[in-house]
PDB file of C-alpha atoms in Angstrom:
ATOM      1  CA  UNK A  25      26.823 -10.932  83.967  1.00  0.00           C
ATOM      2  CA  UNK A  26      24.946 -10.492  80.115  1.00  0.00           C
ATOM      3  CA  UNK A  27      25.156 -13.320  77.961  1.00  0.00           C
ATOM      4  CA  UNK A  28      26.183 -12.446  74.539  1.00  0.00           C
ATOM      5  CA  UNK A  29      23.658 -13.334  72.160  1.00  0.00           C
ATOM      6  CA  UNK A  30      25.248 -13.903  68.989  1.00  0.00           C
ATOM      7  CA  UNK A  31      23.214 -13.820  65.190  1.00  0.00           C
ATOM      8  CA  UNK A  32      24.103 -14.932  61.690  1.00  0.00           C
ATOM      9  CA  UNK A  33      22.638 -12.394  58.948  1.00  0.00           C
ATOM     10  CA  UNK A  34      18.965 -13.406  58.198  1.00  0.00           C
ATOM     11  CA  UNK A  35      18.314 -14.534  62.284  1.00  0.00           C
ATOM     12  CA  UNK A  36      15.095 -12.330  63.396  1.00  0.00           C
ATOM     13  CA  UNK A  37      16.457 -10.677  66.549  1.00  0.00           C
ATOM     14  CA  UNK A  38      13.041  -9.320  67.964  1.00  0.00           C
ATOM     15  CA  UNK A  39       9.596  -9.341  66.707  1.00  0.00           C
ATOM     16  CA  UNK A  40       8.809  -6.425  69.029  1.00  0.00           C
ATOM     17  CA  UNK A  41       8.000  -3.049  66.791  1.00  0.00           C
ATOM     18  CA  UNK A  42       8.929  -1.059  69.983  1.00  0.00           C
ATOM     19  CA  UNK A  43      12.806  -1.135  69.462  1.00  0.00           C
ATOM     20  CA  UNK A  44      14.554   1.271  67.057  1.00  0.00           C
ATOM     21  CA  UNK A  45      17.127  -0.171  64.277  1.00  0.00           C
ATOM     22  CA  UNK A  46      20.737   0.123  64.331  1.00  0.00           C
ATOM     23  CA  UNK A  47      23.715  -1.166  62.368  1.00  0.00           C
ATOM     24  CA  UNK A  48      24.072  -4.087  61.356  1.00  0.00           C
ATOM     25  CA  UNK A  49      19.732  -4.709  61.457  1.00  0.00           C
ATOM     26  CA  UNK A  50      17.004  -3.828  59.330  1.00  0.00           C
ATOM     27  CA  UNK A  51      13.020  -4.415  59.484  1.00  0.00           C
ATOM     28  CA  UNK A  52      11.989  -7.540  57.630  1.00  0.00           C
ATOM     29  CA  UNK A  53       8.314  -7.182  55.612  1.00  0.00           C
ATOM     30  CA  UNK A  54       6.301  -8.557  57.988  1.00  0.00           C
ATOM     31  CA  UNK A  55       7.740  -5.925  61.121  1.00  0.00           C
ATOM     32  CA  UNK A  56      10.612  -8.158  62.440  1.00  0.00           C
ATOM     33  CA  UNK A  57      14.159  -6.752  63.358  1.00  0.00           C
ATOM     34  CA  UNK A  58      16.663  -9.054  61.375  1.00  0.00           C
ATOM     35  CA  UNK A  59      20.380  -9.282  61.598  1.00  0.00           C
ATOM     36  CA  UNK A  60      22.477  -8.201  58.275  1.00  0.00           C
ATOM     37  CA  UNK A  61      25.377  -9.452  59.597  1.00  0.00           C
ATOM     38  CA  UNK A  62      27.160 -12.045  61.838  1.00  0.00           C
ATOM     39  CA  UNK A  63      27.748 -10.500  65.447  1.00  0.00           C
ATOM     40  CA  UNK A  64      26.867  -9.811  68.575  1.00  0.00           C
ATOM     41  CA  UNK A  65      23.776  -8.267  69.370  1.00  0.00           C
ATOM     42  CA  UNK A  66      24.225  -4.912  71.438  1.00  0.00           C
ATOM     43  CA  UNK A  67      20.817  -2.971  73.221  1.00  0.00           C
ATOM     44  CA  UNK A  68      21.118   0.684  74.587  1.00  0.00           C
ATOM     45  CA  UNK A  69      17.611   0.926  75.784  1.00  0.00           C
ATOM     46  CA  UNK A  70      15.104   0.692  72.960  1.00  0.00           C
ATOM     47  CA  UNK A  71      17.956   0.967  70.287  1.00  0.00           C
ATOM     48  CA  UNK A  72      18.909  -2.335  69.001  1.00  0.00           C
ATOM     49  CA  UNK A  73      22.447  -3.391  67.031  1.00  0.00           C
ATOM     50  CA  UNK A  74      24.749  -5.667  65.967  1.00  0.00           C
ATOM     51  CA  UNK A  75      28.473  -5.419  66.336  1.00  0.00           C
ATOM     52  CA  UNK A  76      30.006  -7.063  63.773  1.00  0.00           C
ATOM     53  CA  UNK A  77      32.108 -10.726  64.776  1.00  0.00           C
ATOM     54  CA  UNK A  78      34.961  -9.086  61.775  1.00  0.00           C
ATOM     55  CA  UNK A  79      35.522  -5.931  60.430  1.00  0.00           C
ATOM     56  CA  UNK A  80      37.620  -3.039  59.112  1.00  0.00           C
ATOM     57  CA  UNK A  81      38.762  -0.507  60.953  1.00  0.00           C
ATOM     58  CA  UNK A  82      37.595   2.792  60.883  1.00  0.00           C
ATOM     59  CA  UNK A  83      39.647   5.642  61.146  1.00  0.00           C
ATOM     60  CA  UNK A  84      38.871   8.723  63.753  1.00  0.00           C
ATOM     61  CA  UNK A  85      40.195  11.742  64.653  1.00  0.00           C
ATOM     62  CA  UNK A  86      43.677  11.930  66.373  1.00  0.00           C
ATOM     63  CA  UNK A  87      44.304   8.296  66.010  1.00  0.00           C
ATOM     64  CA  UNK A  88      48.075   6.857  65.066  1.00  0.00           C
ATOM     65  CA  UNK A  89      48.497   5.179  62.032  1.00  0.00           C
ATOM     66  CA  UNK A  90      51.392   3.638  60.138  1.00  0.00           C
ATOM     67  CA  UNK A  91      52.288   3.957  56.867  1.00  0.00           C
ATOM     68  CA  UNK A  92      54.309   4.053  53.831  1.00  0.00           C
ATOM     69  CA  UNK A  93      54.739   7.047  51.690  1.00  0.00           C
ATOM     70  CA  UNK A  94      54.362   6.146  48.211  1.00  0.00           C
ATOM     71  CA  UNK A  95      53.804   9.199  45.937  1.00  0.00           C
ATOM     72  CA  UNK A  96      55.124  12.690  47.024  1.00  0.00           C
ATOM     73  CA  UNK A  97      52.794  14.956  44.942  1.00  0.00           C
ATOM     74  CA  UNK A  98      53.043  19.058  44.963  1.00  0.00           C
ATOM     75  CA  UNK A  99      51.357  19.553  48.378  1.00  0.00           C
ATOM     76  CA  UNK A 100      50.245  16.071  49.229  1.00  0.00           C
ATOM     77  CA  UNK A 101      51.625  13.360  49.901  1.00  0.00           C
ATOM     78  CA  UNK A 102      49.703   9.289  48.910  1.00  0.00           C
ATOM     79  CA  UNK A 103      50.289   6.773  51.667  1.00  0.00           C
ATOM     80  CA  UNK A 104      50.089   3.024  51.697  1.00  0.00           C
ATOM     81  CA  UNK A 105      47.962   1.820  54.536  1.00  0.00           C
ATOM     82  CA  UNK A 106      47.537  -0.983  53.852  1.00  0.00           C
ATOM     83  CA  UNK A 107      43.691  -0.766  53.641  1.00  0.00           C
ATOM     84  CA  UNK A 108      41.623  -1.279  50.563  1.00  0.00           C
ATOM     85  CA  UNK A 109      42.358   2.250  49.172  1.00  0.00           C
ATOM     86  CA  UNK A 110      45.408   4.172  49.692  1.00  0.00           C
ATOM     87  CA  UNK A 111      45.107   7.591  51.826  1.00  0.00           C
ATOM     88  CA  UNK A 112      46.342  11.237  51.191  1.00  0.00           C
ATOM     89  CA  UNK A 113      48.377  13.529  53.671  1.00  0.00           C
ATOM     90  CA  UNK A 114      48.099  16.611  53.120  1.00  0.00           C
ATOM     91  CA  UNK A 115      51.760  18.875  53.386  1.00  0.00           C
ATOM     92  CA  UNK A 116      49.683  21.814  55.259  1.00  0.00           C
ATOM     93  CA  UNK A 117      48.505  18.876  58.193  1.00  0.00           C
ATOM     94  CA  UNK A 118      51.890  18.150  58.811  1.00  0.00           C
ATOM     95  CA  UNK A 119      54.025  19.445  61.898  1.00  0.00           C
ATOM     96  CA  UNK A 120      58.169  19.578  61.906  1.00  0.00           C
ATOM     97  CA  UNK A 121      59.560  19.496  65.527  1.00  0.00           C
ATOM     98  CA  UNK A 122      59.184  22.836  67.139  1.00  0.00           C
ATOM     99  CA  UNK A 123      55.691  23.503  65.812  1.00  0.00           C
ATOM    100  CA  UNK A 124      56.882  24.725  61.997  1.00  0.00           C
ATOM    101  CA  UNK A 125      54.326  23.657  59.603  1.00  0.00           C
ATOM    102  CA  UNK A 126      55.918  21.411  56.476  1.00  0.00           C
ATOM    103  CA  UNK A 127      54.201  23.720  54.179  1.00  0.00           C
ATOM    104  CA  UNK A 128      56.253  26.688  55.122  1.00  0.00           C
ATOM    105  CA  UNK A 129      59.072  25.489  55.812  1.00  0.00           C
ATOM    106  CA  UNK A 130      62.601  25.462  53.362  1.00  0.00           C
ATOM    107  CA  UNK A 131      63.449  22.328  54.821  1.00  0.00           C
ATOM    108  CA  UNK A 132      61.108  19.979  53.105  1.00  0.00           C
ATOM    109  CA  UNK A 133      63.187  18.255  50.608  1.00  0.00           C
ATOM    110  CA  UNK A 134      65.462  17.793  53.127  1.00  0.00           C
ATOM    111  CA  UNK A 135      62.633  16.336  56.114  1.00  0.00           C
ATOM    112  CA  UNK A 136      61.639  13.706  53.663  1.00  0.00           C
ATOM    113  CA  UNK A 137      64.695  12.325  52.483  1.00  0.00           C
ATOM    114  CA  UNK A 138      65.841  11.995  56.029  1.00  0.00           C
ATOM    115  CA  UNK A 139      62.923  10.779  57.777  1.00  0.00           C
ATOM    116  CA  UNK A 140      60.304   9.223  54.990  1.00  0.00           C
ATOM    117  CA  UNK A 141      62.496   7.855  52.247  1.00  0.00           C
ATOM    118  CA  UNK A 142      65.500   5.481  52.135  1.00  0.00           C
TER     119      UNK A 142
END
């Protein structure tokens, strides 16, 4: 089993020039790889990183979020995250049941004051 090898930011990590930076490291002046934040240090052969102890998450594709709906604009919609910034939903990224697309559909109005609004 690996041990984890955990760094503070400013801890040199390697003083071998033969492994490649990656997040959360940069290359001090004199050629040393030094943490820039407070992890756990990760290598994938010659690529060296460090996964952070604390952090925010990162959206991707096709992942399930939860929010509130806070502004209903023209053909966007501005939803409360509850992340540092709020996010936008577009109308045209939407699906109703049945496949119908919100953006063409008559029965918008009615599909948010049923399902998004109290």
């Amino acid at each position: 089993m690996e041990t984890l090898h955990l760094v503070a930011p400013g801890d040199v990590i390697t003083t071998d020039t033969g492994f490649m930076r990656g997040h959360g490291t940069y290359h001090s002046d004199d050629g040393k790889l030094v943490a820039s934040v407070a992890g756990v240090v990760q290598r994938i052969n010659r690529l060296i990183s460090v996964r952070p102890l604390q952090s925010r998450y990162a959206g991707e594709v096709g992942d399930v979020v939860v929010g509130r709906i806070v502004e209903v604009q023209q053909k966007r919609w501005k939803v409360d995250t509850f992340s540092r910034l709020e996010s936008v939903l577009l109308l045209s990224s939407i699906n109703l049941p049945g496949g119908v697309l919100v953006s063409r559909s008559p029965l918008v109005p009615h599909f948010c004051s049923l399902n998004f609004f109290p």
